[in-house]
PDB file of C-alpha atoms in Angstrom:
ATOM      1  CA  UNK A   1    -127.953  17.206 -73.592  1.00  0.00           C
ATOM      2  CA  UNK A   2    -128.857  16.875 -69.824  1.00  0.00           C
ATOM      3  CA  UNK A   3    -132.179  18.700 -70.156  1.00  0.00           C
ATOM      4  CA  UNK A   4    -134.892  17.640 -67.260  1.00  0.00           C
ATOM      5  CA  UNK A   5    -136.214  14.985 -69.378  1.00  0.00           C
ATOM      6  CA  UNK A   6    -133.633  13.283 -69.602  1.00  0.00           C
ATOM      7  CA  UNK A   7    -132.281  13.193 -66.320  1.00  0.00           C
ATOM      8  CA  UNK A   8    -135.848  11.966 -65.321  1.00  0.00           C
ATOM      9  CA  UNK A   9    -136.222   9.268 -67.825  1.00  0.00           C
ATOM     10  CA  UNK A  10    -132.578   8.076 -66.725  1.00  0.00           C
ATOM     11  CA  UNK A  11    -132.768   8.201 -62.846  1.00  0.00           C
ATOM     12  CA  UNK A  12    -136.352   6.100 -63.312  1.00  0.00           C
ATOM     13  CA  UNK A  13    -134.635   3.919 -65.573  1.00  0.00           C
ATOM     14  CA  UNK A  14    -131.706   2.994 -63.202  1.00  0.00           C
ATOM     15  CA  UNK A  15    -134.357   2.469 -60.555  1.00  0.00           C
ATOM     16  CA  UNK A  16    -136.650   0.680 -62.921  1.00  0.00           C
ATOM     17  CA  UNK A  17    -139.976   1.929 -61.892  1.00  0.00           C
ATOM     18  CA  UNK A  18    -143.268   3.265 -64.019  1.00  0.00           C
ATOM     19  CA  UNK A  19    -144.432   6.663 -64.306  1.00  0.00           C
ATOM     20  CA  UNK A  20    -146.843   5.629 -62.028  1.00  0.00           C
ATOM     21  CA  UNK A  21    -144.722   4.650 -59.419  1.00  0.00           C
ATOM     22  CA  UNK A  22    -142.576   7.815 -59.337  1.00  0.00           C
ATOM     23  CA  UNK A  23    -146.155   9.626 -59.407  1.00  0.00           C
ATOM     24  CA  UNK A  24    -147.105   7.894 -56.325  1.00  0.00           C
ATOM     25  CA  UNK A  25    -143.958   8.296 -54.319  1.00  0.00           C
ATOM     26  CA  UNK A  26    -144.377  12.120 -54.595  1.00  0.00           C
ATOM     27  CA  UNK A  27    -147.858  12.461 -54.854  1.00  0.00           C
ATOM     28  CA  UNK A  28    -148.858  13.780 -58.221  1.00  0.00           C
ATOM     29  CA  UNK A  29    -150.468  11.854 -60.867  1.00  0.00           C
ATOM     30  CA  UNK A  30    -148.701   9.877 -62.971  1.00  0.00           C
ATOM     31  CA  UNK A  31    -149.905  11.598 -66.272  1.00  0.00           C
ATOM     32  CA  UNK A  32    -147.945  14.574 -64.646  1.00  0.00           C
ATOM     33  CA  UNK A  33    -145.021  13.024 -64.745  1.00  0.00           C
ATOM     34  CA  UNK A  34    -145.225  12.275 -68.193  1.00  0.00           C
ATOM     35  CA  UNK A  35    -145.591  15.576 -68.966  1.00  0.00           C
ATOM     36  CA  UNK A  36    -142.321  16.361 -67.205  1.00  0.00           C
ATOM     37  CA  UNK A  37    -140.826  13.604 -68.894  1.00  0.00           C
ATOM     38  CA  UNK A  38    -141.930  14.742 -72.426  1.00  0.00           C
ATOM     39  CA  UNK A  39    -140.922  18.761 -71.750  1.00  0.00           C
ATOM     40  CA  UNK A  40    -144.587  20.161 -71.676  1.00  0.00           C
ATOM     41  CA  UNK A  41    -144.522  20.744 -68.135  1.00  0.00           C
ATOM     42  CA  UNK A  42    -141.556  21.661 -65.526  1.00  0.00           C
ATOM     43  CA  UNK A  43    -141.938  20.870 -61.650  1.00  0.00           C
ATOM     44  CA  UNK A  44    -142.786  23.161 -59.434  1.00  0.00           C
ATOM     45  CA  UNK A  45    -140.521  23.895 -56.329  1.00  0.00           C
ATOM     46  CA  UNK A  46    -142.234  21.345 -53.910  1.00  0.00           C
ATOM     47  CA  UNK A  47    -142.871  18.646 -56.435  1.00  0.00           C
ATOM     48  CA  UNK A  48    -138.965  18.832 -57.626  1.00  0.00           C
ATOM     49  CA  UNK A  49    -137.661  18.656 -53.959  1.00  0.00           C
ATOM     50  CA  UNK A  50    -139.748  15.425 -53.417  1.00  0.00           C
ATOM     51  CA  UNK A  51    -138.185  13.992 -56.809  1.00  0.00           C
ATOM     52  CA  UNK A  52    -135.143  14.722 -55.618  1.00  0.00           C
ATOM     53  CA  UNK A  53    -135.774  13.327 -52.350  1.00  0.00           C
ATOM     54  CA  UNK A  54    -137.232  10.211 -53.748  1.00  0.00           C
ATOM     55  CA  UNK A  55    -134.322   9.977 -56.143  1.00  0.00           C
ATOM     56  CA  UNK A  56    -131.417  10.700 -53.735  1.00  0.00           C
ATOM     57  CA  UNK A  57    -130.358  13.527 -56.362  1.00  0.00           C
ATOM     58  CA  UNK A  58    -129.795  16.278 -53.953  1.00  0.00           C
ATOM     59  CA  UNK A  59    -130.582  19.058 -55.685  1.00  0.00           C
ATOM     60  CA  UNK A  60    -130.208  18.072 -59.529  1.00  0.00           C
ATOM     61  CA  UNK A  61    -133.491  17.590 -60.166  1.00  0.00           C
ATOM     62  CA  UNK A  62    -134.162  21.218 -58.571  1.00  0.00           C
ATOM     63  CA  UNK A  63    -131.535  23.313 -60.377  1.00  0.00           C
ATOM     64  CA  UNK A  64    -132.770  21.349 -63.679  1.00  0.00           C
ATOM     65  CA  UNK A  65    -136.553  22.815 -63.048  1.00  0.00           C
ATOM     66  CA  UNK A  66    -135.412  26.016 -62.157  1.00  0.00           C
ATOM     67  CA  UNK A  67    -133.285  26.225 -65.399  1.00  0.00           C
ATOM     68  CA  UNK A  68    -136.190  24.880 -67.491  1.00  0.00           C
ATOM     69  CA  UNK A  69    -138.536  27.444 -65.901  1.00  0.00           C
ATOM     70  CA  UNK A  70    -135.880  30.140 -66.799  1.00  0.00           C
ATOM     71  CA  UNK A  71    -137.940  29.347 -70.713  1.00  0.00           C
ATOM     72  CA  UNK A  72    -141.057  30.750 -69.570  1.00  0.00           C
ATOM     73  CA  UNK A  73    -144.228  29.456 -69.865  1.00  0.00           C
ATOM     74  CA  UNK A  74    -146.705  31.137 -72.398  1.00  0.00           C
ATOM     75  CA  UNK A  75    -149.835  32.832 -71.016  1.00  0.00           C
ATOM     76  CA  UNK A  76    -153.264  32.612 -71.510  1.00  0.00           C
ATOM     77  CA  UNK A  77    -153.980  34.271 -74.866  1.00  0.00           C
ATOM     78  CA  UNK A  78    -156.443  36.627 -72.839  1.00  0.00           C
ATOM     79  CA  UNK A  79    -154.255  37.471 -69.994  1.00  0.00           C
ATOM     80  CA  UNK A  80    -151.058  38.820 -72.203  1.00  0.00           C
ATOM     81  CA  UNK A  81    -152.478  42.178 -72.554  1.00  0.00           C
ATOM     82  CA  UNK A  82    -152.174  42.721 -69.258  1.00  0.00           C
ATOM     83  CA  UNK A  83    -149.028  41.040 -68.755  1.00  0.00           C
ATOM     84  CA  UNK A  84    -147.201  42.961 -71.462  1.00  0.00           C
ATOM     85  CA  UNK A  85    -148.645  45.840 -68.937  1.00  0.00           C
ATOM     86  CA  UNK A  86    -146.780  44.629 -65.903  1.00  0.00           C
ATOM     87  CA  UNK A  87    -143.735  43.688 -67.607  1.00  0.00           C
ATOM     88  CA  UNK A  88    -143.171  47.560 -68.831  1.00  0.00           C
ATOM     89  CA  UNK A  89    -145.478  49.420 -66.395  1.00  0.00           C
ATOM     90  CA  UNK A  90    -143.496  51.667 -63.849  1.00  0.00           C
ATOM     91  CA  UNK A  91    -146.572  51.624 -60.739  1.00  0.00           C
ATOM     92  CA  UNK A  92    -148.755  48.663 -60.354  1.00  0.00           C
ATOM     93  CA  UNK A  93    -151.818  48.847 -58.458  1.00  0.00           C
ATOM     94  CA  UNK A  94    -154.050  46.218 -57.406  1.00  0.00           C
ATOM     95  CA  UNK A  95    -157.364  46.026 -55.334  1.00  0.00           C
ATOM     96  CA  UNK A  96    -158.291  42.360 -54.094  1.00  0.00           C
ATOM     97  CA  UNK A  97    -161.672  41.754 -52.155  1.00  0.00           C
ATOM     98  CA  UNK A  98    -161.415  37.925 -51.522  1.00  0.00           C
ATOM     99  CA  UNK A  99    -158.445  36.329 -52.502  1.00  0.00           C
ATOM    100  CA  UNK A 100    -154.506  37.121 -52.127  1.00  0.00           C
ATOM    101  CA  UNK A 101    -153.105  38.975 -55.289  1.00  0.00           C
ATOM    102  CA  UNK A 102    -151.583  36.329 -57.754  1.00  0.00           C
ATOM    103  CA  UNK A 103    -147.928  37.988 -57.425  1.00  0.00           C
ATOM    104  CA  UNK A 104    -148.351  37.513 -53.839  1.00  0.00           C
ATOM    105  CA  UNK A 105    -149.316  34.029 -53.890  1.00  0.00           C
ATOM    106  CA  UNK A 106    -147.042  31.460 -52.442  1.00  0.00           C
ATOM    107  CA  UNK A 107    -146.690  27.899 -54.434  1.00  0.00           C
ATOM    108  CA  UNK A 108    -148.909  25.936 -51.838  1.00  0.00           C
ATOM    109  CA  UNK A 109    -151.739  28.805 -51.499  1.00  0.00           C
ATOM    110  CA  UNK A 110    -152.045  29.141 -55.804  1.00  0.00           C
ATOM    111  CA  UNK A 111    -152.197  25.463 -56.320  1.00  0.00           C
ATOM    112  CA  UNK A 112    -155.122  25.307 -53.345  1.00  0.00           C
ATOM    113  CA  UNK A 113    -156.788  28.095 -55.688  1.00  0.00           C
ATOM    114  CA  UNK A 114    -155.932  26.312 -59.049  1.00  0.00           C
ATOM    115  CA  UNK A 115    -156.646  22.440 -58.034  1.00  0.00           C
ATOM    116  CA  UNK A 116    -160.445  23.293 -57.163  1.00  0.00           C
ATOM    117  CA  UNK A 117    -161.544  20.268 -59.026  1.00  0.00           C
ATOM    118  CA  UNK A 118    -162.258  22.033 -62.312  1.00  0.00           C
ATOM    119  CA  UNK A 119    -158.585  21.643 -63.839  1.00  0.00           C
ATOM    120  CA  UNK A 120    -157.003  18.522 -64.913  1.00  0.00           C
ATOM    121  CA  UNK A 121    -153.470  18.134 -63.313  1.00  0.00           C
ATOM    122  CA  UNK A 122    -151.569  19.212 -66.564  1.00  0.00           C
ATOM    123  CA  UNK A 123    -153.871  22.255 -66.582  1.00  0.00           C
ATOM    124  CA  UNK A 124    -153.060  23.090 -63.054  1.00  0.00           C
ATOM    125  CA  UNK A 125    -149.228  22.330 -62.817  1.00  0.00           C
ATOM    126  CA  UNK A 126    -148.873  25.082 -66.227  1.00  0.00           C
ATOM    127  CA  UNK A 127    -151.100  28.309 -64.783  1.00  0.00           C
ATOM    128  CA  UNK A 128    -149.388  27.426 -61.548  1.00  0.00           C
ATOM    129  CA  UNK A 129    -145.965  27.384 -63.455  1.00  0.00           C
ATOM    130  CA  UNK A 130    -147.033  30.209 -65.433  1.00  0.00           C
ATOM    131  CA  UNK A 131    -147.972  31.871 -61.697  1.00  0.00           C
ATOM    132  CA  UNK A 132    -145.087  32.012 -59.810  1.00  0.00           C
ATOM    133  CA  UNK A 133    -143.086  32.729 -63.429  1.00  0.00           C
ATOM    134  CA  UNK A 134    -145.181  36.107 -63.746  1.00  0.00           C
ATOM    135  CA  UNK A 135    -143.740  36.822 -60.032  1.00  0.00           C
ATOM    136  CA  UNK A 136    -140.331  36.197 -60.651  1.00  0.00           C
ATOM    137  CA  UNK A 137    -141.012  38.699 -63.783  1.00  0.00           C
ATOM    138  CA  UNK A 138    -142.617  40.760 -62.235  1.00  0.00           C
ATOM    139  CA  UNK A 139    -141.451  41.481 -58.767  1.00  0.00           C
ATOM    140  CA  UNK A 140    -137.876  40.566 -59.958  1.00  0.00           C
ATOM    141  CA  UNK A 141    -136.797  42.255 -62.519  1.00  0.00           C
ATOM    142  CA  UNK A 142    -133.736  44.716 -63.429  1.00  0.00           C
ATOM    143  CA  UNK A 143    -136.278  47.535 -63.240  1.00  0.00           C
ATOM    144  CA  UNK A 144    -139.106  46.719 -61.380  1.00  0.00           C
ATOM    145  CA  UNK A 145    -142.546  48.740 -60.923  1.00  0.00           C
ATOM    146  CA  UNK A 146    -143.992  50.060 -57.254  1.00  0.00           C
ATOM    147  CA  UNK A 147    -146.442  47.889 -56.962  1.00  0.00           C
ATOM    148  CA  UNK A 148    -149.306  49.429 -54.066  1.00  0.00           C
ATOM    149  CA  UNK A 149    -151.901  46.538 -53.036  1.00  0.00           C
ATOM    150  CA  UNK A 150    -154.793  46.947 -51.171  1.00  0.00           C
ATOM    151  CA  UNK A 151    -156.400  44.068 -49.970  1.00  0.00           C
ATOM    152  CA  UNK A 152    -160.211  43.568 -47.461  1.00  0.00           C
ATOM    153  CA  UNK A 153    -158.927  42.225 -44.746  1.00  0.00           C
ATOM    154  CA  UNK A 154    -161.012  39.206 -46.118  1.00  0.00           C
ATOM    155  CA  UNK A 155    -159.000  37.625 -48.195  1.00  0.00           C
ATOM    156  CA  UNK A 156    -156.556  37.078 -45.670  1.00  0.00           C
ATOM    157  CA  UNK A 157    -158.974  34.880 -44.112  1.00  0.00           C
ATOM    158  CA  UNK A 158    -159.161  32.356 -46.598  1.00  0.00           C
ATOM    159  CA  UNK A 159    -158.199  28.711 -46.308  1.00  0.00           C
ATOM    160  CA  UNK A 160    -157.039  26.303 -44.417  1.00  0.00           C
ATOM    161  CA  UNK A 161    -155.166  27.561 -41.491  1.00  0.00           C
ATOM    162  CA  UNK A 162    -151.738  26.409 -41.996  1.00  0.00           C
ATOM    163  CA  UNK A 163    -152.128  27.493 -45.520  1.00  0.00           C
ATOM    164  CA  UNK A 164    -153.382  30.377 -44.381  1.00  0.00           C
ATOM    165  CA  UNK A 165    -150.183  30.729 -41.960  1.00  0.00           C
ATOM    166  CA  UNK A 166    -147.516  30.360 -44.440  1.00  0.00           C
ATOM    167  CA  UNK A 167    -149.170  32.717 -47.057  1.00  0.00           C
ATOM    168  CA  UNK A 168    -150.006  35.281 -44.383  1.00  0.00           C
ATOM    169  CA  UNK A 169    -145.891  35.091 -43.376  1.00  0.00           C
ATOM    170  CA  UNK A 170    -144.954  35.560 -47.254  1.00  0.00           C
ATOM    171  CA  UNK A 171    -147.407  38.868 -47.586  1.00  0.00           C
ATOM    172  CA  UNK A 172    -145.403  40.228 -44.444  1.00  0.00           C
ATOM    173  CA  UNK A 173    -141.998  39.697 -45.853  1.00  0.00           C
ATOM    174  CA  UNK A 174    -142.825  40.798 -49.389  1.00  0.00           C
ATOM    175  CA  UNK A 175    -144.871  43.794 -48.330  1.00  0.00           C
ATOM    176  CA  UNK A 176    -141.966  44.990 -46.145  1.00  0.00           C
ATOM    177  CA  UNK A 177    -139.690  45.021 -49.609  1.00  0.00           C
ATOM    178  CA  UNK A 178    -139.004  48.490 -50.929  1.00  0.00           C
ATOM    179  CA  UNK A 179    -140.699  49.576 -53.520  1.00  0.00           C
ATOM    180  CA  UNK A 180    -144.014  47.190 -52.601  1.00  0.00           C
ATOM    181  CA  UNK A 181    -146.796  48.310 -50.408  1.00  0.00           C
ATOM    182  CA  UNK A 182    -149.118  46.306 -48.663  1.00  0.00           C
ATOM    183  CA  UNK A 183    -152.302  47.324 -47.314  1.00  0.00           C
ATOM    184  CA  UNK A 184    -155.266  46.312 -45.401  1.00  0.00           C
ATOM    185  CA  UNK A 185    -158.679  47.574 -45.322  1.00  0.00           C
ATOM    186  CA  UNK A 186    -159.972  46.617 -41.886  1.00  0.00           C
ATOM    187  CA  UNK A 187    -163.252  44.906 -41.103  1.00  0.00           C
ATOM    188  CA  UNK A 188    -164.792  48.299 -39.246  1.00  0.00           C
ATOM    189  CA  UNK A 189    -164.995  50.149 -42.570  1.00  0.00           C
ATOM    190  CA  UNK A 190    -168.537  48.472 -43.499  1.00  0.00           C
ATOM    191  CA  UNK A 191    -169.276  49.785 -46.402  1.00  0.00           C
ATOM    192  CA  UNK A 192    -166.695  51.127 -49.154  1.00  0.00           C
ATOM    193  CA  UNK A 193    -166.592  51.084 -53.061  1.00  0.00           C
ATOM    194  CA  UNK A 194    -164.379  48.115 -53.453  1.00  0.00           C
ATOM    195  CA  UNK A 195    -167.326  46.145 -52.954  1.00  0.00           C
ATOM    196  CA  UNK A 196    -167.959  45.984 -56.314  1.00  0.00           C
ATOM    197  CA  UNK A 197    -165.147  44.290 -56.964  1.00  0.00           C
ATOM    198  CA  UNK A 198    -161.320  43.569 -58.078  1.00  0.00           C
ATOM    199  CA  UNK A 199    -159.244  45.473 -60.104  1.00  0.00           C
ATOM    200  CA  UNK A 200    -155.632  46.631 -61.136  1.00  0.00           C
ATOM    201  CA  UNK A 201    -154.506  49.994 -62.796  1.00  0.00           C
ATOM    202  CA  UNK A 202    -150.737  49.940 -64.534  1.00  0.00           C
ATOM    203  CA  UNK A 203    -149.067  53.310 -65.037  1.00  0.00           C
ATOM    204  CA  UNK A 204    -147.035  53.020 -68.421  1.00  0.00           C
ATOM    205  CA  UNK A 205    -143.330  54.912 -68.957  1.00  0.00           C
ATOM    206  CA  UNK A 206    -145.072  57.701 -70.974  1.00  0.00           C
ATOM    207  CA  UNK A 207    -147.291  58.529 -68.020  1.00  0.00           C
ATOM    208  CA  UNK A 208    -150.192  56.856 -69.440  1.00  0.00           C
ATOM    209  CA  UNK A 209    -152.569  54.847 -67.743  1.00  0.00           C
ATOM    210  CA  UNK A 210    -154.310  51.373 -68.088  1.00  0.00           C
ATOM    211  CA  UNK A 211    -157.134  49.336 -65.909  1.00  0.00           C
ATOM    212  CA  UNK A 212    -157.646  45.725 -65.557  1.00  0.00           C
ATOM    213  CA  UNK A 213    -160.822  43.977 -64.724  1.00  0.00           C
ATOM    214  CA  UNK A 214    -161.216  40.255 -64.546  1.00  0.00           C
ATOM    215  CA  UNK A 215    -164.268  38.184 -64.189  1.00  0.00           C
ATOM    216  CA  UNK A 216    -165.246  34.431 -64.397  1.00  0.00           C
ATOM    217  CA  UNK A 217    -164.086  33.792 -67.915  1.00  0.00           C
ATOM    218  CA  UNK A 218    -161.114  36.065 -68.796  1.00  0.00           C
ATOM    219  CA  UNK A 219    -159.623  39.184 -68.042  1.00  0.00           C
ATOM    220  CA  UNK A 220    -159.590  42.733 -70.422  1.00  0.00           C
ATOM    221  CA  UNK A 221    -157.169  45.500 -70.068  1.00  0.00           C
ATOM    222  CA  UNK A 222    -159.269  49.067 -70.596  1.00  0.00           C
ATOM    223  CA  UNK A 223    -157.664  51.941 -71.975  1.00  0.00           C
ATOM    224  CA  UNK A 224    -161.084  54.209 -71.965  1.00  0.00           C
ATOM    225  CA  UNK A 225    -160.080  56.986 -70.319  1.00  0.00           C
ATOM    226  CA  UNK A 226    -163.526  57.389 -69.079  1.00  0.00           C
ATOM    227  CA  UNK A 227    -163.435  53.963 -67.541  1.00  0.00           C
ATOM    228  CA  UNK A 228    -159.583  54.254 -66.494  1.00  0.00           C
ATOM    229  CA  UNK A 229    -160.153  57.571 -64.324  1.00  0.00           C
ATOM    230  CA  UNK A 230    -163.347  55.732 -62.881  1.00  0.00           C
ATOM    231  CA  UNK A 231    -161.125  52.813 -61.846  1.00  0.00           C
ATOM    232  CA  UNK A 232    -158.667  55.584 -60.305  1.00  0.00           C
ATOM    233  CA  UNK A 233    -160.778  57.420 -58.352  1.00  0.00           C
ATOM    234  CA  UNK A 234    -162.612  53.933 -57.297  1.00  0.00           C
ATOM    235  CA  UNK A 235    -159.232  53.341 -55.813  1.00  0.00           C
ATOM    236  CA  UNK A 236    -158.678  56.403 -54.205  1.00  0.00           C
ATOM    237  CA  UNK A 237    -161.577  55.831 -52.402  1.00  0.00           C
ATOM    238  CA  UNK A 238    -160.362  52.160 -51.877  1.00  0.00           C
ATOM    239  CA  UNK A 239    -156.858  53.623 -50.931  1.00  0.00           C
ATOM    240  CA  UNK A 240    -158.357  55.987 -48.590  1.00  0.00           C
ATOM    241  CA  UNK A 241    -160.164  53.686 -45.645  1.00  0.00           C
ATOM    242  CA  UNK A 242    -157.045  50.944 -45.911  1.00  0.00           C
ATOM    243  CA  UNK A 243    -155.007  51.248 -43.118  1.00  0.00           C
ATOM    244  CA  UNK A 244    -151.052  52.400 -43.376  1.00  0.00           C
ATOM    245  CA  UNK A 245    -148.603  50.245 -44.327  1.00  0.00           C
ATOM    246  CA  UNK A 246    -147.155  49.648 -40.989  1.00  0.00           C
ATOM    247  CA  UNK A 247    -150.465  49.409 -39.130  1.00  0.00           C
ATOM    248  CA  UNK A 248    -151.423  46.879 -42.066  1.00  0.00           C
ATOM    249  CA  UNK A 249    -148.261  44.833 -41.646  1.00  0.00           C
ATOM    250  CA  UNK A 250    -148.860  44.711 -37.407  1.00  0.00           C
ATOM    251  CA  UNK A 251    -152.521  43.268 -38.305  1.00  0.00           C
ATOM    252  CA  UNK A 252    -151.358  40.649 -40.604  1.00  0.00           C
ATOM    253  CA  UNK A 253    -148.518  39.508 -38.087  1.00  0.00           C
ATOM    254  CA  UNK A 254    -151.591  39.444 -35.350  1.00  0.00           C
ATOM    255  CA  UNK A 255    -153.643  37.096 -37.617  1.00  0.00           C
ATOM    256  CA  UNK A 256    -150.650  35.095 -38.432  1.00  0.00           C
ATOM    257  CA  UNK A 257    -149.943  34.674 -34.742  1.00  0.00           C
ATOM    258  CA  UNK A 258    -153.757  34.173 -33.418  1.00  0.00           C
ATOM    259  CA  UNK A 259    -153.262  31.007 -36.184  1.00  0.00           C
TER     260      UNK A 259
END
């Protein structure tokens, strides 16, 4: 069968090389590339063009990663609550204070967030994989949810600049998608009640509704309806001071461009 492991183990056998050497050549680890090589992880986009590239494959080694990906990637025992949620929810709703929203996330801009230094490769190359498979399930589906995001304009201001550029450019083109919204609050507000925090409310087929809240450790989905409505009206009053869509979109294209 000419799963990804195999074509791997075969093209570095023809060229008779290590792990290590293939590792260097593309610039992961070579311990990652064991892992591809044994099926418990798949490359991401980048990492698979570069094996190609370094292989003279074309795009074999590509299509074979985006098949194996196709599998899904379990995860994390604490997060599947909430993922259940977005795979059946019909609204999504997220508030983000410092960071991008991990379904808006390009590849480069997650694994900046992941590799912090905390994570061993293998443990960054499967919540990235598991990352930009929750998108693709998410944003991609048959049927998928309205998803509304409001963002401080803060967390567009994180990271290195050409990072910065490339994920600012992705927000643009996704928020201008129908069916997903994409706002800013701007820096004049001051004060607001998103201070306090991120958070995500899912709207279920049967009209009910769930919150999210996440914090160092691990994530919990709350079905209090107490603590739901107080996460709705928190972002109502979030919802309010963020700027429209369109004037949102114009001030992400002016940071993008001041870059």
């Amino acid at each position: 069968m000419n799963t990804l492991p195999v074509i791997l183990k075969r093209l570095r056998a023809e060229r008779a090389v290590t792990q290590d050497q293939v590792a260097e050549a593309v610039q992961v680890s070579g311990s990652l590339i064991a892992a591809f090589e044994t099926n418990r992880l798949v490359p991401q986009a980048d990492t698979a063009e570069r094996l190609d590239a370094y292989f003279g494959t074309g795009d074999e080694i590509q299509k074979a990663s985006a098949e194996a990906r196709k599998q899904g990637r379990p995860s994390p025992q604490w997060f599947r609550p909430w993922r259940q949620v977005e795979d059946t929810a019909t609204t999504l709703r997220y508030f983000q204070l410092s960071l991008i929203p991990g379904l808006l996330q390009t590849e480069a801009y997650a694994r900046s967030i992941l590799d912090s230094g905390l994570r061993s490769a293998r443990e960054v190359e499967e919540q990235l994989a598991a990352r930009m498979e929750r998108q693709l399930a998410v944003l991609d589906r048959d049927d998928p949810p309205v998803c509304s995001f409001v963002l401080d304009v803060a967390a567009l201001r994180c990271g290195d600049p050409q990072l910065t550029k490339a994920q600012l450019l992705h927000l643009a083109d996704t928020g201008a998608r129908p069916g997903i919204f994409v706002r800013v609050v701007p820096e004049t507000v001051g004060m607001y009640p998103g201070r306090s925090g991120p958070f995500a409310l899912g709207t279920l087929d049967n009209g009910g509704m769930v919150g999210y809240l996440e914090d160092f450790f691990e994530g919990r989905v709350l079905a209090e309806p107490g603590r739901v409505t107080a996460l709705d009206r928190t972002w109502q009053a979030v919802s309010a001071v963020a700027l429209p869509r369109d004037q949102s979109q114009d001030l992400i294209l002016g940071m993008v461009r001041d870059l």
